Amino acid sequence: MLPIQDVLPLLQTPRRIFITTHHKPDGDAIGSIMALYHYLTAKGHKATPVITSEMPDFLTWMPGAEDHIINYEAESKKAEAALNDAEIIFGLDFNDFSRTKHLEQQLANASQPKVLIDHHLFPKPVWDYGISIPDKSSTCEMVYDFINLCEDNALISVPMAECLYTGVMTDTGSFRFPVTTSAVHLMVADLISKGLEHSHIHEKVYDSWSIKRMQFLGYVLLEKMEIFPKYNAGLICLTRKDLKLFEVTTGDTEGLVNYPLSIGSVRFATLITERSDEVKLSFRSKGDFDVSDFARKHFNGGGHFNASGGRSTSSFLDTVSYFKQILSDIHPR
Ligand code: 5GP
Ligand code: MN
């Protein structure tokens, strides 16, 4: 992979640019593709942001998202046409084509230059240009760095700042995880000086729940959370029936995995969700337990040291019992 600086000459003339991110996009995924979309558009390029699954409800307010993002699951022909027509491809907040799910083959077959901006461990050797820094708080922080590298800080508009802030806020757990460096705070200071009203973004993302979602959280914490004091671990397992009961929509399970970690003795939290086509696992830790390694070893996944995910094609019940079996072999502290 050539350094990201080397892609700058390709951006000297207006280009058609395809931007994508991982399946089931989160705040950093949507924030980073939309910030890059706004930036490239301001530079005169024709950018098309494409996601491979539904937009989560808590992000639909994001500037430009509703009008410009193409969801592959709803409009596959349009997404494929944009990919075929593009001269450059940007991949943000993932580093392995399989994380896009539906676009895996098309990206592998695409002959256009592919540019990576990402902060996950172990990028696959499939990118022509790019930057991969696992110590970065978020892909949004890296898009901000990219704009600065292009010497275009003055082009950062309020909509761009709102997208960038969303990703850095959500990926740092509202600026509390250890990845929240002084550089992150300096970036936020810069965004605020450009007119960002940060409390509005916090309200849109975190304080816009439906009543059903709040009741679902109450049910989950009371009925579904198990604590294993011997292993300093917490576990939440959700069946399709649970999700149906509370009419759970995409994004409603966001953040649930963090709740067990608010208990002082819990160092390792897991959420196991039964989806229609697979069982999804989310892992979080505080301190020295590497959940990225755990996800890679046992659940075909990966991510970061303190936040990772994986999946299983075994049944929901078999996955839960396998998880409980391996829990006794690890000792998060
Ligand atoms: P989440 O639990 O929110 O889905 O994911 C937590 C972190 O782990 C995110 O940074 C996400 O990108 C990463 N992650 C989630 N699932 C997978 C997976 O299946 N493979 C890899 N490599 N990373 C994942
Ligand atoms: Mn991220």
PDB file of C-alpha atoms in Angstrom, residues 26-268:
ATOM      1  CA  ASP A  26     -22.079   2.994  12.901  1.00  0.00           C
ATOM      2  CA  GLY A  27     -21.536   6.692  13.705  1.00  0.00           C
ATOM      3  CA  ASP A  28     -17.894   6.657  12.612  1.00  0.00           C
ATOM      4  CA  ALA A  29     -18.690   4.829   9.356  1.00  0.00           C
ATOM      5  CA  ILE A  30     -21.468   7.231   8.284  1.00  0.00           C
ATOM      6  CA  GLY A  31     -19.691  10.279   9.752  1.00  0.00           C
ATOM      7  CA  SER A  32     -16.470   9.561   7.876  1.00  0.00           C
ATOM      8  CA  ILE A  33     -18.019   8.764   4.475  1.00  0.00           C
ATOM      9  CA  MET A  34     -20.246  11.858   4.662  1.00  0.00           C
ATOM     10  CA  ALA A  35     -17.419  14.159   5.804  1.00  0.00           C
ATOM     11  CA  LEU A  36     -15.288  12.890   2.923  1.00  0.00           C
ATOM     12  CA  TYR A  37     -18.281  13.235   0.572  1.00  0.00           C
ATOM     13  CA  HIS A  38     -18.734  16.913   1.559  1.00  0.00           C
ATOM     14  CA  TYR A  39     -15.008  17.587   1.279  1.00  0.00           C
ATOM     15  CA  LEU A  40     -14.569  15.966  -2.145  1.00  0.00           C
ATOM     16  CA  THR A  41     -17.713  17.701  -3.426  1.00  0.00           C
ATOM     17  CA  ALA A  42     -16.335  21.057  -2.224  1.00  0.00           C
ATOM     18  CA  LYS A  43     -13.190  20.264  -4.241  1.00  0.00           C
ATOM     19  CA  GLY A  44     -15.233  19.758  -7.415  1.00  0.00           C
ATOM     20  CA  HIS A  45     -15.301  15.955  -7.508  1.00  0.00           C
ATOM     21  CA  LYS A  46     -18.420  13.843  -8.040  1.00  0.00           C
ATOM     22  CA  ALA A  47     -18.516  11.625  -4.965  1.00  0.00           C
ATOM     23  CA  THR A  48     -21.025   8.828  -4.313  1.00  0.00           C
ATOM     24  CA  PRO A  49     -21.299   7.378  -0.789  1.00  0.00           C
ATOM     25  CA  VAL A  50     -22.585   3.788  -0.765  1.00  0.00           C
ATOM     26  CA  ILE A  51     -23.467   1.667   2.275  1.00  0.00           C
ATOM     27  CA  THR A  52     -24.315  -2.025   2.156  1.00  0.00           C
ATOM     28  CA  SER A  53     -27.123  -2.138   4.719  1.00  0.00           C
ATOM     29  CA  GLU A  54     -29.838   0.102   6.078  1.00  0.00           C
ATOM     30  CA  MET A  55     -29.026   3.496   7.606  1.00  0.00           C
ATOM     31  CA  PRO A  56     -29.493   3.357  11.409  1.00  0.00           C
ATOM     32  CA  ASP A  57     -32.323   5.637  12.599  1.00  0.00           C
ATOM     33  CA  PHE A  58     -30.098   7.622  14.984  1.00  0.00           C
ATOM     34  CA  LEU A  59     -27.974   8.905  12.062  1.00  0.00           C
ATOM     35  CA  THR A  60     -30.564   9.834   9.424  1.00  0.00           C
ATOM     36  CA  TRP A  61     -30.301  13.527  10.436  1.00  0.00           C
ATOM     37  CA  MET A  62     -26.678  13.698   9.258  1.00  0.00           C
ATOM     38  CA  PRO A  63     -26.170  16.467   6.659  1.00  0.00           C
ATOM     39  CA  GLY A  64     -26.523  15.047   3.146  1.00  0.00           C
ATOM     40  CA  ALA A  65     -27.122  11.470   4.293  1.00  0.00           C
ATOM     41  CA  GLU A  66     -30.739  11.066   3.208  1.00  0.00           C
ATOM     42  CA  ASP A  67     -30.260  12.728  -0.155  1.00  0.00           C
ATOM     43  CA  HIS A  68     -26.940  11.252  -1.202  1.00  0.00           C
ATOM     44  CA  ILE A  69     -26.229   7.873   0.394  1.00  0.00           C
ATOM     45  CA  ILE A  70     -27.140   4.830  -1.694  1.00  0.00           C
ATOM     46  CA  ASN A  71     -28.026   1.680   0.271  1.00  0.00           C
ATOM     47  CA  TYR A  72     -26.903  -1.349  -1.721  1.00  0.00           C
ATOM     48  CA  GLU A  73     -29.614  -3.578  -0.198  1.00  0.00           C
ATOM     49  CA  ALA A  74     -32.329  -1.225  -1.477  1.00  0.00           C
ATOM     50  CA  GLU A  75     -30.716   0.007  -4.721  1.00  0.00           C
ATOM     51  CA  SER A  76     -28.104  -2.508  -5.816  1.00  0.00           C
ATOM     52  CA  LYS A  77     -28.183  -1.572  -9.528  1.00  0.00           C
ATOM     53  CA  LYS A  78     -27.602   2.107  -8.746  1.00  0.00           C
ATOM     54  CA  ALA A  79     -24.759   1.245  -6.361  1.00  0.00           C
ATOM     55  CA  GLU A  80     -23.131  -1.070  -8.907  1.00  0.00           C
ATOM     56  CA  ALA A  81     -23.437   1.573 -11.639  1.00  0.00           C
ATOM     57  CA  ALA A  82     -21.693   4.108  -9.365  1.00  0.00           C
ATOM     58  CA  LEU A  83     -18.912   1.616  -8.685  1.00  0.00           C
ATOM     59  CA  ASN A  84     -18.416   0.794 -12.360  1.00  0.00           C
ATOM     60  CA  ASP A  85     -18.442   4.472 -13.319  1.00  0.00           C
ATOM     61  CA  ALA A  86     -15.971   5.537 -10.594  1.00  0.00           C
ATOM     62  CA  GLU A  87     -12.346   6.438 -11.296  1.00  0.00           C
ATOM     63  CA  ILE A  88     -11.202   6.075  -7.660  1.00  0.00           C
ATOM     64  CA  ILE A  89     -12.564   4.006  -4.741  1.00  0.00           C
ATOM     65  CA  PHE A  90     -12.256   5.074  -1.096  1.00  0.00           C
ATOM     66  CA  GLY A  91     -12.800   2.538   1.722  1.00  0.00           C
ATOM     67  CA  LEU A  92     -13.404   4.045   5.162  1.00  0.00           C
ATOM     68  CA  ASP A  93     -13.622   2.490   8.649  1.00  0.00           C
ATOM     69  CA  PHE A  94     -12.909  -1.078   7.471  1.00  0.00           C
ATOM     70  CA  ASN A  95      -9.860  -2.734   5.915  1.00  0.00           C
ATOM     71  CA  ASP A  96     -11.074  -6.069   4.570  1.00  0.00           C
ATOM     72  CA  PHE A  97     -13.565  -6.253   1.656  1.00  0.00           C
ATOM     73  CA  SER A  98     -15.544  -8.999   3.420  1.00  0.00           C
ATOM     74  CA  ARG A  99     -16.663  -6.408   6.006  1.00  0.00           C
ATOM     75  CA  THR A 100     -18.834  -4.789   3.303  1.00  0.00           C
ATOM     76  CA  LYS A 101     -20.626  -8.123   2.834  1.00  0.00           C
ATOM     77  CA  HIS A 102     -22.482  -7.497  -0.472  1.00  0.00           C
ATOM     78  CA  LEU A 103     -19.675  -5.578  -2.203  1.00  0.00           C
ATOM     79  CA  GLU A 104     -16.875  -8.024  -1.379  1.00  0.00           C
ATOM     80  CA  GLN A 105     -16.575  -9.544  -4.869  1.00  0.00           C
ATOM     81  CA  GLN A 106     -17.163  -6.314  -6.787  1.00  0.00           C
ATOM     82  CA  LEU A 107     -14.449  -4.524  -4.804  1.00  0.00           C
ATOM     83  CA  ALA A 108     -12.058  -7.429  -5.295  1.00  0.00           C
ATOM     84  CA  ASN A 109     -12.691  -7.365  -9.056  1.00  0.00           C
ATOM     85  CA  ALA A 110     -12.597  -3.566  -9.423  1.00  0.00           C
ATOM     86  CA  SER A 111      -9.576  -2.290 -11.355  1.00  0.00           C
ATOM     87  CA  GLN A 112      -9.715   1.336 -10.145  1.00  0.00           C
ATOM     88  CA  PRO A 113      -7.182   2.573  -7.543  1.00  0.00           C
ATOM     89  CA  LYS A 114      -8.416   1.733  -4.032  1.00  0.00           C
ATOM     90  CA  VAL A 115      -7.664   4.094  -1.161  1.00  0.00           C
ATOM     91  CA  LEU A 116      -7.931   3.104   2.501  1.00  0.00           C
ATOM     92  CA  ILE A 117      -8.508   5.389   5.501  1.00  0.00           C
ATOM     93  CA  ASP A 118      -8.972   3.236   8.611  1.00  0.00           C
ATOM     94  CA  HIS A 119      -8.029   2.546  12.212  1.00  0.00           C
ATOM     95  CA  HIS A 120      -8.580  -1.227  12.537  1.00  0.00           C
ATOM     96  CA  LEU A 121      -5.779  -3.732  13.066  1.00  0.00           C
ATOM     97  CA  PHE A 122      -4.303  -5.839  10.250  1.00  0.00           C
ATOM     98  CA  PRO A 123      -5.311  -4.215   6.937  1.00  0.00           C
ATOM     99  CA  LYS A 124      -5.586  -6.742   4.086  1.00  0.00           C
ATOM    100  CA  PRO A 125      -3.050  -6.194   1.245  1.00  0.00           C
ATOM    101  CA  VAL A 126      -5.795  -5.182  -1.189  1.00  0.00           C
ATOM    102  CA  TRP A 127      -5.386  -1.397  -1.102  1.00  0.00           C
ATOM    103  CA  ASP A 128      -3.282   0.625  -3.560  1.00  0.00           C
ATOM    104  CA  TYR A 129      -2.964   3.740  -1.409  1.00  0.00           C
ATOM    105  CA  GLY A 130      -3.913   4.584   2.100  1.00  0.00           C
ATOM    106  CA  ILE A 131      -3.345   5.070   5.767  1.00  0.00           C
ATOM    107  CA  SER A 132      -4.028   2.615   8.599  1.00  0.00           C
ATOM    108  CA  ILE A 133      -3.369   3.731  12.185  1.00  0.00           C
ATOM    109  CA  PRO A 134      -4.925   1.504  14.887  1.00  0.00           C
ATOM    110  CA  ASP A 135      -4.045   4.070  17.591  1.00  0.00           C
ATOM    111  CA  LYS A 136      -6.351   6.674  16.046  1.00  0.00           C
ATOM    112  CA  SER A 137      -9.613   7.329  17.904  1.00  0.00           C
ATOM    113  CA  SER A 138     -11.785   7.086  14.808  1.00  0.00           C
ATOM    114  CA  THR A 139     -11.822   7.156  11.037  1.00  0.00           C
ATOM    115  CA  CYS A 140     -13.366  10.623  11.340  1.00  0.00           C
ATOM    116  CA  GLU A 141     -10.202  11.867  13.049  1.00  0.00           C
ATOM    117  CA  MET A 142      -8.246  10.417  10.105  1.00  0.00           C
ATOM    118  CA  VAL A 143     -10.488  12.125   7.513  1.00  0.00           C
ATOM    119  CA  TYR A 144      -9.838  15.385   9.384  1.00  0.00           C
ATOM    120  CA  ASP A 145      -6.077  14.651   9.191  1.00  0.00           C
ATOM    121  CA  PHE A 146      -6.471  13.900   5.465  1.00  0.00           C
ATOM    122  CA  ILE A 147      -8.189  17.244   4.836  1.00  0.00           C
ATOM    123  CA  ASN A 148      -5.335  18.956   6.702  1.00  0.00           C
ATOM    124  CA  LEU A 149      -2.782  16.984   4.695  1.00  0.00           C
ATOM    125  CA  CYS A 150      -4.434  18.411   1.575  1.00  0.00           C
ATOM    126  CA  GLU A 151      -3.979  21.873   3.182  1.00  0.00           C
ATOM    127  CA  ASP A 152      -7.737  22.419   3.057  1.00  0.00           C
ATOM    128  CA  ASN A 153      -8.541  23.078   6.721  1.00  0.00           C
ATOM    129  CA  ALA A 154     -10.257  26.318   5.649  1.00  0.00           C
ATOM    130  CA  LEU A 155     -12.764  24.292   3.601  1.00  0.00           C
ATOM    131  CA  ILE A 156     -14.184  22.527   6.697  1.00  0.00           C
ATOM    132  CA  SER A 157     -17.832  23.612   6.772  1.00  0.00           C
ATOM    133  CA  VAL A 158     -20.378  23.174   9.567  1.00  0.00           C
ATOM    134  CA  PRO A 159     -22.005  20.122   7.854  1.00  0.00           C
ATOM    135  CA  MET A 160     -18.541  18.550   7.481  1.00  0.00           C
ATOM    136  CA  ALA A 161     -17.757  19.352  11.128  1.00  0.00           C
ATOM    137  CA  GLU A 162     -21.039  17.719  12.226  1.00  0.00           C
ATOM    138  CA  CYS A 163     -20.177  14.510  10.390  1.00  0.00           C
ATOM    139  CA  LEU A 164     -16.611  14.457  11.762  1.00  0.00           C
ATOM    140  CA  TYR A 165     -17.758  15.156  15.316  1.00  0.00           C
ATOM    141  CA  THR A 166     -20.345  12.341  15.209  1.00  0.00           C
ATOM    142  CA  GLY A 167     -17.734   9.702  14.405  1.00  0.00           C
ATOM    143  CA  VAL A 168     -15.181  10.859  16.923  1.00  0.00           C
ATOM    144  CA  MET A 169     -17.839  11.231  19.652  1.00  0.00           C
ATOM    145  CA  THR A 170     -19.342   7.766  19.098  1.00  0.00           C
ATOM    146  CA  ASP A 171     -16.042   5.885  18.641  1.00  0.00           C
ATOM    147  CA  THR A 172     -14.518   7.406  21.802  1.00  0.00           C
ATOM    148  CA  GLY A 173     -17.630   6.742  23.944  1.00  0.00           C
ATOM    149  CA  SER A 174     -18.128  10.510  24.230  1.00  0.00           C
ATOM    150  CA  PHE A 175     -14.409  11.210  24.721  1.00  0.00           C
ATOM    151  CA  ARG A 176     -13.808   8.760  27.559  1.00  0.00           C
ATOM    152  CA  PHE A 177     -11.910   5.826  26.012  1.00  0.00           C
ATOM    153  CA  PRO A 178      -8.088   5.808  26.243  1.00  0.00           C
ATOM    154  CA  VAL A 179      -7.808   6.584  22.480  1.00  0.00           C
ATOM    155  CA  THR A 180      -9.037  10.122  23.234  1.00  0.00           C
ATOM    156  CA  THR A 181      -5.707  11.913  22.781  1.00  0.00           C
ATOM    157  CA  SER A 182      -4.935  15.616  22.973  1.00  0.00           C
ATOM    158  CA  ALA A 183      -5.071  15.596  19.146  1.00  0.00           C
ATOM    159  CA  VAL A 184      -8.749  14.562  19.382  1.00  0.00           C
ATOM    160  CA  HIS A 185      -9.530  17.480  21.710  1.00  0.00           C
ATOM    161  CA  LEU A 186      -7.598  19.892  19.476  1.00  0.00           C
ATOM    162  CA  MET A 187      -9.599  18.699  16.479  1.00  0.00           C
ATOM    163  CA  VAL A 188     -12.875  19.231  18.358  1.00  0.00           C
ATOM    164  CA  ALA A 189     -11.706  22.696  19.443  1.00  0.00           C
ATOM    165  CA  ASP A 190     -11.039  23.504  15.774  1.00  0.00           C
ATOM    166  CA  LEU A 191     -14.493  22.210  14.731  1.00  0.00           C
ATOM    167  CA  ILE A 192     -16.192  24.297  17.434  1.00  0.00           C
ATOM    168  CA  SER A 193     -14.255  27.381  16.315  1.00  0.00           C
ATOM    169  CA  LYS A 194     -15.686  26.753  12.821  1.00  0.00           C
ATOM    170  CA  GLY A 195     -19.264  26.919  14.132  1.00  0.00           C
ATOM    171  CA  LEU A 196     -20.041  23.352  15.261  1.00  0.00           C
ATOM    172  CA  GLU A 197     -22.719  23.207  17.971  1.00  0.00           C
ATOM    173  CA  HIS A 198     -21.565  20.012  19.627  1.00  0.00           C
ATOM    174  CA  SER A 199     -24.403  19.649  22.149  1.00  0.00           C
ATOM    175  CA  HIS A 200     -26.932  19.422  19.282  1.00  0.00           C
ATOM    176  CA  ILE A 201     -25.052  16.469  17.849  1.00  0.00           C
ATOM    177  CA  HIS A 202     -24.939  14.735  21.209  1.00  0.00           C
ATOM    178  CA  GLU A 203     -28.691  15.236  21.571  1.00  0.00           C
ATOM    179  CA  LYS A 204     -29.443  13.906  18.077  1.00  0.00           C
ATOM    180  CA  VAL A 205     -27.345  10.785  18.592  1.00  0.00           C
ATOM    181  CA  TYR A 206     -27.919   9.937  22.260  1.00  0.00           C
ATOM    182  CA  ASP A 207     -31.065  11.718  23.432  1.00  0.00           C
ATOM    183  CA  SER A 208     -33.513  10.915  20.646  1.00  0.00           C
ATOM    184  CA  TRP A 209     -34.741   7.507  21.762  1.00  0.00           C
ATOM    185  CA  SER A 210     -38.251   6.188  21.209  1.00  0.00           C
ATOM    186  CA  ILE A 211     -40.198   5.151  24.324  1.00  0.00           C
ATOM    187  CA  LYS A 212     -40.058   1.537  23.081  1.00  0.00           C
ATOM    188  CA  ARG A 213     -36.256   1.658  22.915  1.00  0.00           C
ATOM    189  CA  MET A 214     -35.998   2.866  26.511  1.00  0.00           C
ATOM    190  CA  GLN A 215     -38.387   0.107  27.641  1.00  0.00           C
ATOM    191  CA  PHE A 216     -36.313  -2.396  25.678  1.00  0.00           C
ATOM    192  CA  LEU A 217     -33.191  -1.257  27.561  1.00  0.00           C
ATOM    193  CA  GLY A 218     -35.018  -1.739  30.890  1.00  0.00           C
ATOM    194  CA  TYR A 219     -36.056  -5.247  29.842  1.00  0.00           C
ATOM    195  CA  VAL A 220     -32.528  -6.122  28.679  1.00  0.00           C
ATOM    196  CA  LEU A 221     -30.851  -4.968  31.891  1.00  0.00           C
ATOM    197  CA  LEU A 222     -33.384  -6.660  34.158  1.00  0.00           C
ATOM    198  CA  GLU A 223     -34.117  -9.866  32.280  1.00  0.00           C
ATOM    199  CA  LYS A 224     -31.249 -10.479  29.876  1.00  0.00           C
ATOM    200  CA  MET A 225     -28.005  -9.397  31.514  1.00  0.00           C
ATOM    201  CA  GLU A 226     -25.952 -12.113  33.228  1.00  0.00           C
ATOM    202  CA  ILE A 227     -22.932 -11.310  35.382  1.00  0.00           C
ATOM    203  CA  PHE A 228     -20.158 -13.858  35.983  1.00  0.00           C
ATOM    204  CA  PRO A 229     -18.257 -12.459  39.017  1.00  0.00           C
ATOM    205  CA  LYS A 230     -15.656 -15.250  38.838  1.00  0.00           C
ATOM    206  CA  TYR A 231     -14.595 -14.080  35.359  1.00  0.00           C
ATOM    207  CA  ASN A 232     -15.246 -10.340  35.796  1.00  0.00           C
ATOM    208  CA  ALA A 233     -17.572 -10.714  32.821  1.00  0.00           C
ATOM    209  CA  GLY A 234     -21.045  -9.599  31.754  1.00  0.00           C
ATOM    210  CA  LEU A 235     -23.178 -11.128  29.007  1.00  0.00           C
ATOM    211  CA  ILE A 236     -26.368 -10.092  27.194  1.00  0.00           C
ATOM    212  CA  CYS A 237     -27.981 -12.572  24.800  1.00  0.00           C
ATOM    213  CA  LEU A 238     -30.848 -11.407  22.555  1.00  0.00           C
ATOM    214  CA  THR A 239     -33.020 -13.713  20.482  1.00  0.00           C
ATOM    215  CA  ARG A 240     -35.011 -12.721  17.434  1.00  0.00           C
ATOM    216  CA  LYS A 241     -38.104 -13.059  19.645  1.00  0.00           C
ATOM    217  CA  ASP A 242     -36.747 -10.407  22.064  1.00  0.00           C
ATOM    218  CA  LEU A 243     -36.071  -8.032  19.166  1.00  0.00           C
ATOM    219  CA  LYS A 244     -39.550  -8.585  17.729  1.00  0.00           C
ATOM    220  CA  LEU A 245     -41.263  -8.093  21.079  1.00  0.00           C
ATOM    221  CA  PHE A 246     -39.933  -4.516  21.323  1.00  0.00           C
ATOM    222  CA  GLU A 247     -40.044  -3.777  17.575  1.00  0.00           C
ATOM    223  CA  VAL A 248     -36.286  -3.200  17.696  1.00  0.00           C
ATOM    224  CA  THR A 249     -34.953  -1.345  14.626  1.00  0.00           C
ATOM    225  CA  THR A 250     -31.410  -0.991  13.270  1.00  0.00           C
ATOM    226  CA  GLY A 251     -29.425   1.018  15.786  1.00  0.00           C
ATOM    227  CA  ASP A 252     -31.616   0.233  18.813  1.00  0.00           C
ATOM    228  CA  THR A 253     -29.096  -2.299  20.101  1.00  0.00           C
ATOM    229  CA  GLU A 254     -26.280   0.258  19.700  1.00  0.00           C
ATOM    230  CA  GLY A 255     -24.423   0.765  22.979  1.00  0.00           C
ATOM    231  CA  LEU A 256     -26.149  -2.087  24.856  1.00  0.00           C
ATOM    232  CA  VAL A 257     -22.867  -3.977  25.127  1.00  0.00           C
ATOM    233  CA  ASN A 258     -21.366  -1.127  27.171  1.00  0.00           C
ATOM    234  CA  TYR A 259     -23.846  -1.385  30.058  1.00  0.00           C
ATOM    235  CA  PRO A 260     -22.270  -4.366  31.895  1.00  0.00           C
ATOM    236  CA  LEU A 261     -18.939  -2.461  31.844  1.00  0.00           C
ATOM    237  CA  SER A 262     -20.477   0.237  34.047  1.00  0.00           C
ATOM    238  CA  ILE A 263     -20.401  -2.320  36.873  1.00  0.00           C
ATOM    239  CA  GLY A 264     -17.118  -1.795  38.760  1.00  0.00           C
ATOM    240  CA  SER A 265     -15.993  -5.425  38.766  1.00  0.00           C
ATOM    241  CA  VAL A 266     -16.864  -6.166  35.121  1.00  0.00           C
ATOM    242  CA  ARG A 267     -13.830  -5.967  32.802  1.00  0.00           C
ATOM    243  CA  PHE A 268     -15.257  -7.819  29.784  1.00  0.00           C
TER     244      PHE A 268
END
